[in-house]
């Protein structure tokens, strides 16, 4: 008995890019007079090439190749170009999102814009090449028609007539007075005529005398032999009122003696291409959400205005919405987008009187450029009007929302005519306004300190510093005063800033807390320190010292600290008892509502806790009885009176003795920071201090130096 055989499977269903290629074929197929065999397969190959270009950032080259292939396949009409751009604008990203390796939305949209511009430019380039080829063929045929003997002239003229009549571009033969001797159908149709209507009329009548008529210098150059051809763009209105943009090339045909014979004009209708280019230019320089000029257009206008010799005094109001992130987080990005559009319209209304440009720079940042303002007061007035306008409630999606803004105001007379300097001054002034509270206006002050400028520079660069791997850790040994052996190592974060050089934590940690980035920075240093401690332990199995990491106030107050710490320990392969977290007095002392519960969970898990910089804050040891700490670290300032073994002030000596003794009575070990001299170390050891760190025992340095110290101490004797 013959076994049942299933029917053969049909062709597989096309994937997303295959379906897109078929839609593309349906859109542009009717625009070509020459049928293309296997058009869907041809377009699918182009589609997959362009999809790969969006993923590997080779958009411009592949778009140019795709456009050349389309023009070569006779898809070069304005309708083919327009429908191609429309199909890619409407559906390409939707199919690409499901493809393997698809990138994030913002990057894909940016590259899609490059692709559309590349296709438009590629069509233009390929069509110019085709036009030039046809023009050269026409010129060669014309020259042959003039030069060949009479016995061949009829054949050559027939060939020339065939090229002349069938060319896709417009062709006109013009005598030396500028009159049209002969035109082909394409030329007449472009201009809205039939050939019989325009033969014998002048070029100036039909196209206009915009630099190409018989009185133009370029035309006279053709007659005199100064040039063989010229090319220009011209715009005219057809008899039916429609606008036409032409790419016009004029070439002189000379006789055997070199004398001017007649002109050949070749025209290409570039109306649709120009419309697409104008549209792409507009979209690249305007915010897609609000329709306002974007950062690119604003920067261009500012630079152009400042470069004008007659430029007066320009004013700049740089504003940022207060608490806009809360709107997005609580109500969703759709509501946030509607609010941004409403803010844009209200800004335009608030500064409608006067020569002012409103732009959206991105996110919730807007800027207003005031042209020819008369002094700072002329800028401050509109800025105050903006603040007042934004305080009025917004009605978005059935909700009433209240929002405010902070504004930094500068003028070019105070800063200078450099666009970057003007924007930097506005940015710094806005930063100062936001630091003063919500709904504030700050005026530019040239006396702003270098510290403010540095803080602003750090604040703007901080979000990207982690991804650029600009942070690193130095490590400083903590040494036992009795035996001189390594007890622990403190990890000290540094920032290798590309402009400012090495920046210490005392400069950027407060900025990180203020800008809300402290959690990410704190987790980074915790993970880096635990990984390094794990590496030391793996190389030295008998190692018992701990790694000590500072925890900032903002990090300590953030929910989830315990989970973060335990996860980092697991990832670094480090036991909890080998990690010490250093907390400042201000973070845990003097606040009964502080994170004591979180600290107890960490201590119960085995993590060591220490009070850092003890002696500079509340100095109330009674609080230590309620905290699960194991160590206090005496601040370097607390030890400065110690010099070479004796205290300058006997009272201070007695105080130091009492602090160490009381800490021991509470079961806490004591580590002294900032020990620089042997006399200090000797006196601290006499007073019963357990450990110390400072330049006497080793400066903060790279992990390799501490690794060598660990290897020496763990070497078998």
XYZ file of C-alpha atoms in Angstrom:
717
model
C 0.000 0.000 0.000
C 1.399 3.380 -0.948
C 1.966 5.667 2.015
C 0.133 8.976 2.039
C 2.327 11.849 0.905
C 1.306 15.374 1.911
C 0.976 17.892 -0.881
C 4.101 19.965 -1.490
C 4.282 23.098 0.576
C 3.575 26.342 -1.189
C 6.028 29.228 -1.271
C 6.733 30.609 2.201
C 4.824 33.653 3.350
C 6.942 36.794 2.916
C 8.339 38.352 6.080
C 7.874 41.994 7.060
C 10.523 43.322 4.672
C 9.129 41.146 1.869
C 5.641 42.552 2.432
C 7.091 46.063 2.447
C 8.831 45.423 -0.899
C 5.519 44.327 -2.428
C 3.786 47.499 -1.219
C 6.647 49.489 -2.710
C 6.242 47.645 -6.039
C 2.493 48.381 -6.070
C 3.218 52.070 -5.426
C 5.860 52.722 -8.092
C 5.055 50.051 -10.699
C 2.525 52.226 -12.568
C 4.988 55.179 -12.783
C 7.295 53.521 -15.334
C 6.560 53.172 -19.042
C 8.945 50.210 -19.250
C 7.739 47.059 -17.434
C 10.376 45.611 -15.105
C 10.370 41.789 -14.871
C 10.303 40.453 -11.314
C 9.816 43.971 -9.877
C 8.880 42.744 -6.331
C 12.036 40.605 -6.144
C 14.164 43.504 -7.418
C 12.706 45.861 -4.793
C 13.009 43.243 -2.035
C 16.772 43.104 -2.621
C 16.933 46.891 -2.337
C 14.709 46.799 0.777
C 16.970 44.340 2.575
C 20.074 46.331 1.613
C 18.519 49.516 3.026
C 17.371 47.725 6.200
C 20.957 46.549 6.728
C 22.144 50.119 6.129
C 19.915 51.404 8.951
C 21.393 48.821 11.303
C 25.087 49.199 10.428
C 25.063 52.993 9.809
C 25.968 52.909 6.083
C 22.813 54.775 5.122
C 24.173 57.403 2.736
C 26.226 55.067 0.519
C 23.509 52.408 0.208
C 20.745 54.979 -0.352
C 22.780 56.419 -3.220
C 23.237 52.920 -4.716
C 19.520 52.135 -4.356
C 18.493 55.383 -6.056
C 20.917 54.699 -8.918
C 19.434 51.209 -9.350
C 15.893 52.639 -9.476
C 16.797 55.287 -12.052
C 18.583 52.594 -14.080
C 15.354 50.564 -14.017
C 13.461 53.611 -15.428
C 11.905 54.673 -12.084
C 12.934 58.333 -12.176
C 9.714 60.277 -12.638
C 8.589 62.733 -9.913
C 5.777 60.311 -9.060
C 8.247 57.438 -8.546
C 10.425 59.592 -6.278
C 7.439 60.908 -4.280
C 5.839 57.480 -3.812
C 9.170 55.934 -2.767
C 9.685 58.606 -0.088
C 6.060 58.212 1.092
C 6.273 54.411 1.334
C 9.498 54.549 3.353
C 8.189 57.346 5.602
C 4.934 55.516 6.372
C 5.892 51.878 6.862
C 9.587 51.047 6.782
C 10.244 51.464 10.510
C 7.167 49.391 11.411
C 8.576 46.379 9.546
C 12.151 46.990 10.707
C 11.275 46.986 14.414
C 10.537 43.282 14.294
C 13.792 42.416 12.526
C 16.698 40.790 14.442
C 19.215 43.390 15.571
C 16.763 46.299 15.404
C 18.096 49.206 17.430
C 16.370 51.724 19.672
C 13.625 53.928 18.276
C 15.501 57.246 18.458
C 18.543 55.935 16.577
C 16.386 54.237 13.910
C 14.306 57.394 13.365
C 17.460 59.496 12.991
C 18.873 57.063 10.450
C 15.529 56.926 8.611
C 15.787 60.698 8.165
C 19.282 60.185 6.717
C 17.892 57.446 4.450
C 15.111 59.679 3.079
C 17.585 62.477 2.449
C 20.012 60.005 0.874
C 17.339 58.591 -1.445
C 16.304 62.090 -2.517
C 19.910 63.125 -3.147
C 20.638 59.790 -4.841
C 17.687 60.193 -7.226
C 18.928 63.688 -8.074
C 22.488 62.492 -8.687
C 21.482 59.463 -10.774
C 19.088 61.560 -12.833
C 21.827 64.153 -13.430
C 24.119 61.392 -14.672
C 21.370 60.067 -16.961
C 20.591 63.575 -18.166
C 24.240 64.300 -18.826
C 24.532 61.033 -20.788
C 21.498 61.879 -22.897
C 22.731 65.427 -23.386
C 26.099 64.170 -24.570
C 24.352 61.783 -26.941
C 22.305 64.679 -28.310
C 25.411 66.819 -28.734
C 27.281 64.027 -30.481
C 24.347 63.411 -32.800
C 24.053 67.137 -33.500
C 27.746 67.470 -34.270
C 27.618 64.473 -36.563
C 24.594 65.992 -38.300
C 26.599 69.161 -39.011
C 29.928 67.594 -39.964
C 29.128 64.431 -41.920
C 28.937 64.460 -45.697
C 25.624 64.908 -47.486
C 25.454 61.233 -48.389
C 25.308 60.340 -44.670
C 23.408 63.372 -43.451
C 19.916 61.930 -43.877
C 20.824 58.817 -41.841
C 22.466 60.845 -39.110
C 19.623 63.323 -39.009
C 17.171 60.458 -38.652
C 19.134 59.154 -35.689
C 19.294 62.622 -34.180
C 15.544 63.056 -34.640
C 14.946 59.743 -32.892
C 17.064 60.788 -29.903
C 15.507 64.257 -29.981
C 11.913 63.038 -30.084
C 12.125 60.122 -27.649
C 14.318 61.617 -24.917
C 12.756 61.755 -21.444
C 14.347 65.169 -20.883
C 13.299 68.373 -22.606
C 15.491 69.407 -25.556
C 15.446 72.697 -27.463
C 17.543 73.997 -30.362
C 18.096 77.760 -30.039
C 19.567 80.148 -32.610
C 22.136 82.800 -31.767
C 19.433 85.425 -31.155
C 17.783 83.279 -28.510
C 14.842 82.014 -30.588
C 13.619 78.450 -30.355
C 14.299 76.669 -33.661
C 12.992 73.279 -32.597
C 11.753 71.689 -29.368
C 10.805 68.143 -28.504
C 7.516 67.102 -26.943
C 9.028 66.636 -23.469
C 10.324 70.238 -23.471
C 6.995 71.710 -24.498
C 4.976 69.524 -22.128
C 7.141 70.521 -19.141
C 6.376 74.176 -19.803
C 2.663 73.585 -20.378
C 2.613 73.952 -24.174
C 2.628 71.890 -27.335
C 5.690 72.271 -29.615
C 3.860 74.308 -32.268
C 2.976 77.006 -29.711
C 6.542 77.879 -28.806
C 8.649 77.418 -31.953
C 9.988 80.804 -33.016
C 9.514 82.384 -29.612
C 12.472 83.451 -27.482
C 13.896 81.572 -24.531
C 13.229 84.628 -22.388
C 9.532 84.538 -23.256
C 9.105 80.857 -22.508
C 11.474 80.247 -19.610
C 12.345 83.744 -18.434
C 15.612 85.676 -18.639
C 17.020 84.554 -15.266
C 20.649 84.468 -16.296
C 20.256 82.358 -19.436
C 18.724 84.680 -22.061
C 20.577 86.427 -24.885
C 21.535 89.370 -22.658
C 23.118 87.323 -19.875
C 26.878 87.283 -19.344
C 26.938 83.490 -19.480
C 25.194 83.504 -22.859
C 27.690 86.053 -24.171
C 30.510 83.864 -22.872
C 29.126 80.984 -24.949
C 29.159 83.126 -28.106
C 32.683 84.412 -27.498
C 34.137 81.001 -26.757
C 34.738 81.814 -23.105
C 32.768 78.731 -22.145
C 31.201 75.742 -23.873
C 28.165 75.341 -21.646
C 26.497 76.487 -18.462
C 23.922 75.070 -16.109
C 21.371 76.780 -13.877
C 18.089 76.330 -12.066
C 15.101 78.465 -12.889
C 11.527 78.755 -11.673
C 8.535 79.755 -13.767
C 4.755 79.572 -13.647
C 3.014 77.471 -16.303
C -0.034 78.822 -18.162
C -2.286 76.844 -15.809
C -0.745 78.616 -12.802
C 1.301 75.686 -11.498
C 4.887 76.276 -10.372
C 7.740 74.638 -12.299
C 11.366 74.278 -11.218
C 13.740 73.427 -14.069
C 17.319 72.214 -14.212
C 18.539 73.902 -17.422
C 21.773 73.168 -19.319
C 22.831 75.243 -22.348
C 25.626 74.140 -24.718
C 27.051 75.776 -27.844
C 27.359 73.720 -31.060
C 30.056 75.123 -33.353
C 30.812 74.482 -36.994
C 34.036 73.070 -38.424
C 35.703 76.474 -38.204
C 34.776 76.890 -34.536
C 32.202 79.592 -35.235
C 29.007 79.475 -33.130
C 26.291 77.521 -34.906
C 23.358 77.111 -32.545
C 22.581 76.246 -28.918
C 21.248 73.041 -27.438
C 19.191 73.434 -24.269
C 18.340 70.457 -22.065
C 15.730 70.766 -19.291
C 14.760 68.455 -16.449
C 11.655 68.989 -14.314
C 12.971 68.996 -10.726
C 9.837 70.456 -9.125
C 9.053 67.347 -7.090
C 12.668 66.822 -6.111
C 12.909 70.425 -4.906
C 9.667 70.022 -2.949
C 11.039 66.884 -1.269
C 14.347 68.599 -0.524
C 12.516 71.573 0.982
C 10.346 69.214 3.022
C 13.360 67.260 4.302
C 15.178 70.507 5.111
C 12.171 71.736 7.071
C 11.785 68.453 8.961
C 15.494 68.347 9.842
C 15.303 71.833 11.354
C 11.963 71.734 13.155
C 10.826 69.818 16.200
C 8.515 67.004 15.139
C 6.345 67.305 18.266
C 5.779 71.054 18.637
C 6.606 72.324 15.150
C 9.004 74.884 16.640
C 12.489 75.445 15.221
C 14.857 72.863 16.726
C 18.391 73.178 18.096
C 19.957 72.982 14.623
C 17.896 75.801 13.112
C 18.225 77.933 16.248
C 22.029 77.575 16.213
C 22.127 78.502 12.514
C 19.942 81.597 13.011
C 21.930 82.702 16.057
C 25.270 82.320 14.250
C 23.956 84.099 11.131
C 22.557 86.971 13.175
C 25.715 87.445 15.220
C 27.835 87.396 12.057
C 25.938 90.290 10.453
C 27.979 93.533 10.479
C 24.922 95.541 11.507
C 23.901 93.120 14.263
C 22.512 94.953 17.244
C 22.100 93.686 20.772
C 20.617 90.186 20.972
C 18.819 88.784 23.994
C 18.541 85.142 24.939
C 16.054 83.575 27.365
C 16.860 79.930 28.121
C 14.060 78.164 30.015
C 13.511 74.721 31.502
C 10.200 73.412 32.861
C 10.192 72.670 36.603
C 9.200 69.137 37.551
C 8.291 68.028 34.034
C 9.748 64.571 34.709
C 7.093 64.090 37.400
C 4.374 64.663 34.787
C 5.837 61.974 32.520
C 6.351 59.551 35.402
C 2.906 59.983 36.950
C 0.635 60.650 33.943
C 2.561 59.068 31.075
C 4.539 60.369 28.131
C 1.440 60.962 25.998
C 0.175 63.559 28.487
C 3.701 64.971 28.711
C 3.844 65.378 24.933
C 0.478 67.169 24.858
C 1.705 69.457 27.621
C 4.884 70.304 25.672
C 2.785 71.254 22.637
C 0.580 73.468 24.824
C 3.678 75.092 26.357
C 5.065 75.788 22.869
C 1.858 77.530 21.783
C 1.752 79.596 24.977
C 5.382 80.646 24.530
C 4.631 81.833 20.997
C 1.653 83.827 22.281
C 3.655 85.343 25.145
C 6.346 86.765 22.824
C 4.186 87.365 19.751
C 4.858 91.124 19.794
C 8.361 91.835 18.537
C 11.039 90.140 16.474
C 11.569 86.984 18.529
C 12.301 83.371 17.648
C 11.013 80.556 19.895
C 12.768 77.176 19.615
C 12.681 73.840 21.415
C 16.186 72.550 22.122
C 15.029 69.128 23.316
C 13.261 67.550 26.284
C 11.632 70.328 28.295
C 14.147 73.020 27.287
C 13.084 76.023 25.202
C 14.872 79.192 24.138
C 13.692 82.615 22.963
C 15.958 84.785 20.795
C 15.152 88.501 20.978
C 16.476 90.434 17.989
C 17.824 93.959 18.523
C 16.808 94.213 22.160
C 17.443 97.572 23.812
C 19.360 96.546 26.917
C 18.823 93.772 29.412
C 15.489 95.171 30.574
C 14.053 94.509 27.114
C 14.896 90.817 27.568
C 13.819 90.559 31.194
C 10.334 91.944 30.463
C 9.350 89.199 27.987
C 10.995 86.569 30.210
C 8.841 87.680 33.136
C 5.802 87.559 30.841
C 6.729 83.973 29.936
C 6.936 82.975 33.607
C 3.548 84.550 34.268
C 1.985 82.862 31.227
C 3.272 79.427 32.222
C 1.910 79.752 35.766
C -1.636 79.690 34.371
C -3.131 76.154 34.435
C -2.986 73.978 31.321
C -5.939 71.824 30.260
C -4.561 68.603 28.785
C -6.575 65.449 28.145
C -9.374 66.450 30.502
C -6.905 67.331 33.280
C -5.904 70.672 34.700
C -2.120 70.776 35.070
C -0.034 73.452 36.731
C 3.609 73.852 35.822
C 6.310 76.482 36.157
C 9.657 77.221 34.543
C 13.078 78.582 35.417
C 14.704 81.065 33.027
C 18.260 82.263 32.507
C 18.530 85.623 30.691
C 21.639 86.905 28.880
C 22.392 89.472 26.191
C 25.131 89.505 23.574
C 26.565 92.850 24.721
C 27.435 91.342 28.101
C 28.824 88.054 26.753
C 30.152 88.794 23.278
C 29.370 87.748 19.726
C 30.455 84.117 19.970
C 27.402 81.796 19.650
C 28.902 79.048 21.822
C 29.845 81.542 24.541
C 26.347 83.044 24.470
C 24.662 79.638 24.789
C 27.083 78.548 27.516
C 26.361 81.727 29.483
C 22.607 81.162 29.097
C 22.979 77.542 30.210
C 24.986 78.531 33.297
C 22.505 81.282 34.159
C 19.601 78.828 33.849
C 21.487 76.405 36.104
C 21.761 79.149 38.725
C 18.046 79.977 38.380
C 17.047 76.341 38.990
C 19.381 76.150 41.990
C 17.489 79.066 43.551
C 14.119 77.283 43.373
C 11.147 76.922 41.065
C 9.704 79.629 38.808
C 12.829 81.771 39.076
C 14.445 84.193 36.660
C 18.204 84.703 36.837
C 20.146 87.378 34.973
C 23.593 86.698 33.618
C 26.300 87.818 36.019
C 29.809 88.013 34.525
C 31.141 87.613 38.049
C 29.823 84.045 38.217
C 32.687 82.174 39.796
C 34.781 79.531 38.115
C 33.325 77.124 40.659
C 29.793 77.670 39.303
C 31.003 77.147 35.758
C 32.816 73.981 36.790
C 29.738 72.691 38.624
C 27.603 73.354 35.586
C 30.130 71.606 33.342
C 30.109 68.585 35.642
C 26.313 68.519 35.867
C 25.861 68.497 32.091
C 28.560 65.850 31.521
C 27.632 63.546 34.414
C 24.869 61.471 32.722
C 27.198 60.325 29.928
C 30.282 59.825 32.118
C 29.234 56.340 33.233
C 28.608 55.060 29.721
C 31.888 56.567 28.537
C 33.734 54.798 31.396
C 35.257 58.062 32.640
C 35.154 57.010 36.327
C 37.905 55.023 38.020
C 38.975 54.174 41.571
C 42.140 54.883 43.506
C 42.808 52.768 46.592
C 44.413 53.766 49.916
C 45.645 51.259 52.525
C 44.310 51.221 56.118
C 47.046 49.954 58.430
C 46.983 48.556 61.988
C 48.988 50.803 64.319
C 50.199 47.925 66.537
C 51.579 45.587 63.872
C 51.730 47.758 60.741
C 49.788 45.171 58.743
C 47.068 45.896 56.229
C 43.607 45.969 57.830
C 41.580 47.327 54.936
C 41.616 49.372 51.733
C 39.452 52.411 51.010
C 38.138 52.837 47.458
C 38.113 56.479 46.344
C 36.246 57.321 43.139
C 37.750 59.726 40.612
C 36.430 61.231 37.376
C 38.730 61.499 34.370
C 36.896 64.420 32.769
C 37.837 65.048 29.104
C 38.181 68.825 29.646
C 38.784 69.306 33.379
C 41.194 66.415 33.911
C 41.058 64.359 37.122
C 38.146 65.530 39.302
C 37.845 64.430 42.947
C 34.648 63.197 44.624
C 34.321 66.316 46.773
C 33.606 68.228 43.550
C 31.224 65.944 41.686
C 29.431 63.904 44.394
C 27.380 66.963 45.543
C 26.512 67.604 41.881
C 25.466 63.960 41.470
C 23.200 64.250 44.528
C 21.681 67.485 43.270
C 21.004 66.147 39.767
C 19.663 62.765 40.920
C 22.537 60.677 39.549
C 24.026 59.694 42.904
C 22.423 56.240 42.924
C 24.032 55.286 39.609
C 27.418 56.720 40.578
C 27.296 55.103 44.024
C 26.397 51.722 42.610
C 29.233 51.977 40.095
C 31.916 52.607 42.722
C 30.462 49.895 44.986
C 30.551 47.349 42.141
C 34.043 48.378 41.014
C 35.436 48.145 44.571
C 33.856 44.744 45.235
C 35.145 43.347 41.942
C 38.645 44.552 42.777
C 38.503 43.153 46.319
C 37.303 39.838 44.905
C 40.253 39.800 42.490
C 42.731 40.452 45.340
C 41.142 37.668 47.399
C 41.320 35.220 44.485
C 45.027 35.942 44.057
C 45.720 35.804 47.829
C 43.568 33.083 49.478
C 44.711 33.988 53.023
C 43.768 37.657 52.655
C 41.491 38.952 55.445
C 41.388 42.710 54.873
C 38.142 44.509 53.956
C 37.303 46.977 51.197
C 35.796 50.257 52.425
C 33.407 52.307 50.267
C 31.836 55.700 50.973
C 28.041 55.944 50.795
C 26.579 59.386 50.033
C 23.534 60.793 51.812
C 21.360 60.599 48.692
C 22.370 56.997 48.122
C 21.623 56.053 51.728
C 18.139 57.595 51.587
C 17.251 55.801 48.364
C 15.023 52.712 48.677
C 16.639 49.471 47.613
C 20.124 50.125 48.985
C 20.273 46.771 50.791
C 19.269 44.826 47.680
C 21.836 46.733 45.608
C 24.621 45.972 48.089
C 23.808 42.264 48.323
C 23.557 41.946 44.531
C 26.929 43.659 44.042
C 28.542 41.359 46.636
C 27.168 38.327 44.819
C 28.355 39.573 41.430
C 31.815 40.360 42.799
C 32.142 37.066 44.689
C 32.902 38.912 47.936
C 31.672 37.799 51.403
C 29.600 40.508 53.189
C 32.052 40.693 56.110
C 34.768 41.860 53.680
C 32.811 45.003 52.759
C 32.716 48.144 54.898
C 30.366 51.020 54.121
C 31.414 54.454 55.382
C 28.572 56.786 56.384
C 28.895 60.440 57.347
C 27.619 61.717 60.673
C 25.208 64.047 58.903
C 23.616 61.092 57.124
C 22.798 59.014 60.209
C 23.243 61.129 63.330
C 20.715 63.656 64.498
C 17.800 62.116 62.591
C 15.816 59.490 64.489
C 13.823 58.845 61.332
C 16.960 57.955 59.381
C 17.493 54.661 57.606
C 18.345 52.714 60.761
C 16.278 49.721 59.634
C 18.193 49.444 56.361
C 21.496 49.710 58.226
C 20.479 46.938 60.621
C 19.629 44.660 57.707
C 23.079 45.263 56.240
C 24.781 44.683 59.589
C 22.787 41.490 60.165
C 23.993 40.257 56.761
C 27.584 40.768 57.915
C 28.426 44.073 56.202
C 30.677 46.335 58.303
C 29.437 49.885 58.947
C 31.641 52.821 59.908
C 31.055 56.486 60.725
C 33.315 58.557 58.466
C 34.841 61.956 59.314
C 33.873 61.549 62.961
C 34.436 64.739 64.923
C 33.300 67.161 62.213
C 29.540 66.758 62.634
C 27.266 66.307 65.620
C 29.942 64.674 67.776
C 27.210 63.081 69.884
C 28.404 59.605 70.836
C 25.023 58.788 72.385
C 23.621 58.211 68.892
C 26.161 55.465 68.321
C 24.403 53.255 70.857
C 21.384 53.066 68.515
C 23.310 52.390 65.311
C 24.762 49.017 64.217
C 28.206 50.478 63.444
C 31.514 48.724 64.164
C 33.987 51.537 63.595
C 34.464 55.290 63.772
C 36.957 57.067 61.549
C 38.456 60.191 63.114
C 38.525 63.074 60.635
C 41.882 64.402 59.502
C 40.910 67.859 60.760
C 40.441 66.338 64.216
C 44.088 65.221 64.217
C 45.765 68.388 62.924
C 46.805 69.623 66.383
C 49.011 66.521 66.692
C 52.492 67.253 65.417
C 55.484 65.187 66.448
C 54.204 63.142 69.346
C 52.574 65.642 71.659
C 49.470 67.733 71.268
C 49.773 71.470 70.880
C 46.692 71.887 73.072
C 46.471 69.675 76.201
C 42.675 70.025 76.133
C 42.576 68.585 72.642
C 44.851 65.754 73.735
C 42.481 64.892 76.570
C 39.486 65.104 74.234
C 41.111 62.733 71.756
C 41.942 60.304 74.552
C 38.349 60.401 75.806
C 36.845 59.861 72.331
C 39.006 56.801 71.664
C 38.313 55.349 75.106
C 34.565 55.915 74.843
C 34.436 54.356 71.360
C 36.206 51.290 72.744
C 33.750 51.145 75.646
C 30.952 51.002 73.031
C 32.702 48.128 71.280
C 33.820 50.231 68.307
C 37.234 50.193 66.687
C 38.872 53.526 65.861
C 40.684 54.460 62.644
C 42.438 57.799 62.211
C 42.370 59.512 58.808
C 44.900 61.926 57.353
C 47.959 60.669 59.254
C 50.976 62.279 57.605
C 53.773 62.157 60.207
C 55.330 59.404 62.248
C 54.825 61.474 65.397
C 51.073 61.458 64.830
C 51.083 57.692 64.359
C 53.133 57.153 67.530
C 50.851 59.365 69.617
C 47.695 57.700 68.254
C 49.096 54.257 69.009
C 49.850 55.396 72.576
C 46.265 56.621 72.957
C 44.938 53.215 71.847
C 43.845 54.067 68.289
C 43.494 50.813 66.337
C 44.325 51.748 62.739
C 45.222 54.677 60.533
C 45.413 55.792 56.942
C 47.113 58.718 55.295
C 50.157 59.669 53.281
C 52.463 58.228 55.916
C 51.217 54.733 55.009
C 50.446 55.289 51.338
C 48.786 57.795 49.047
C 45.658 56.837 47.097
C 46.809 55.049 43.970
C 45.984 52.418 41.373
C 44.889 48.912 42.318
C 48.215 47.478 41.145
C 50.119 49.273 43.937
C 47.820 47.899 46.639
C 48.008 44.489 44.962
C 51.793 44.504 45.339
C 51.445 45.506 49.015
C 48.996 42.643 49.618
C 51.304 40.176 47.855
C 54.265 41.229 50.025
C 52.314 40.862 53.271
C 50.855 37.485 52.286
C 54.144 36.048 51.048
C 55.168 32.998 53.149
C 58.000 33.930 55.523
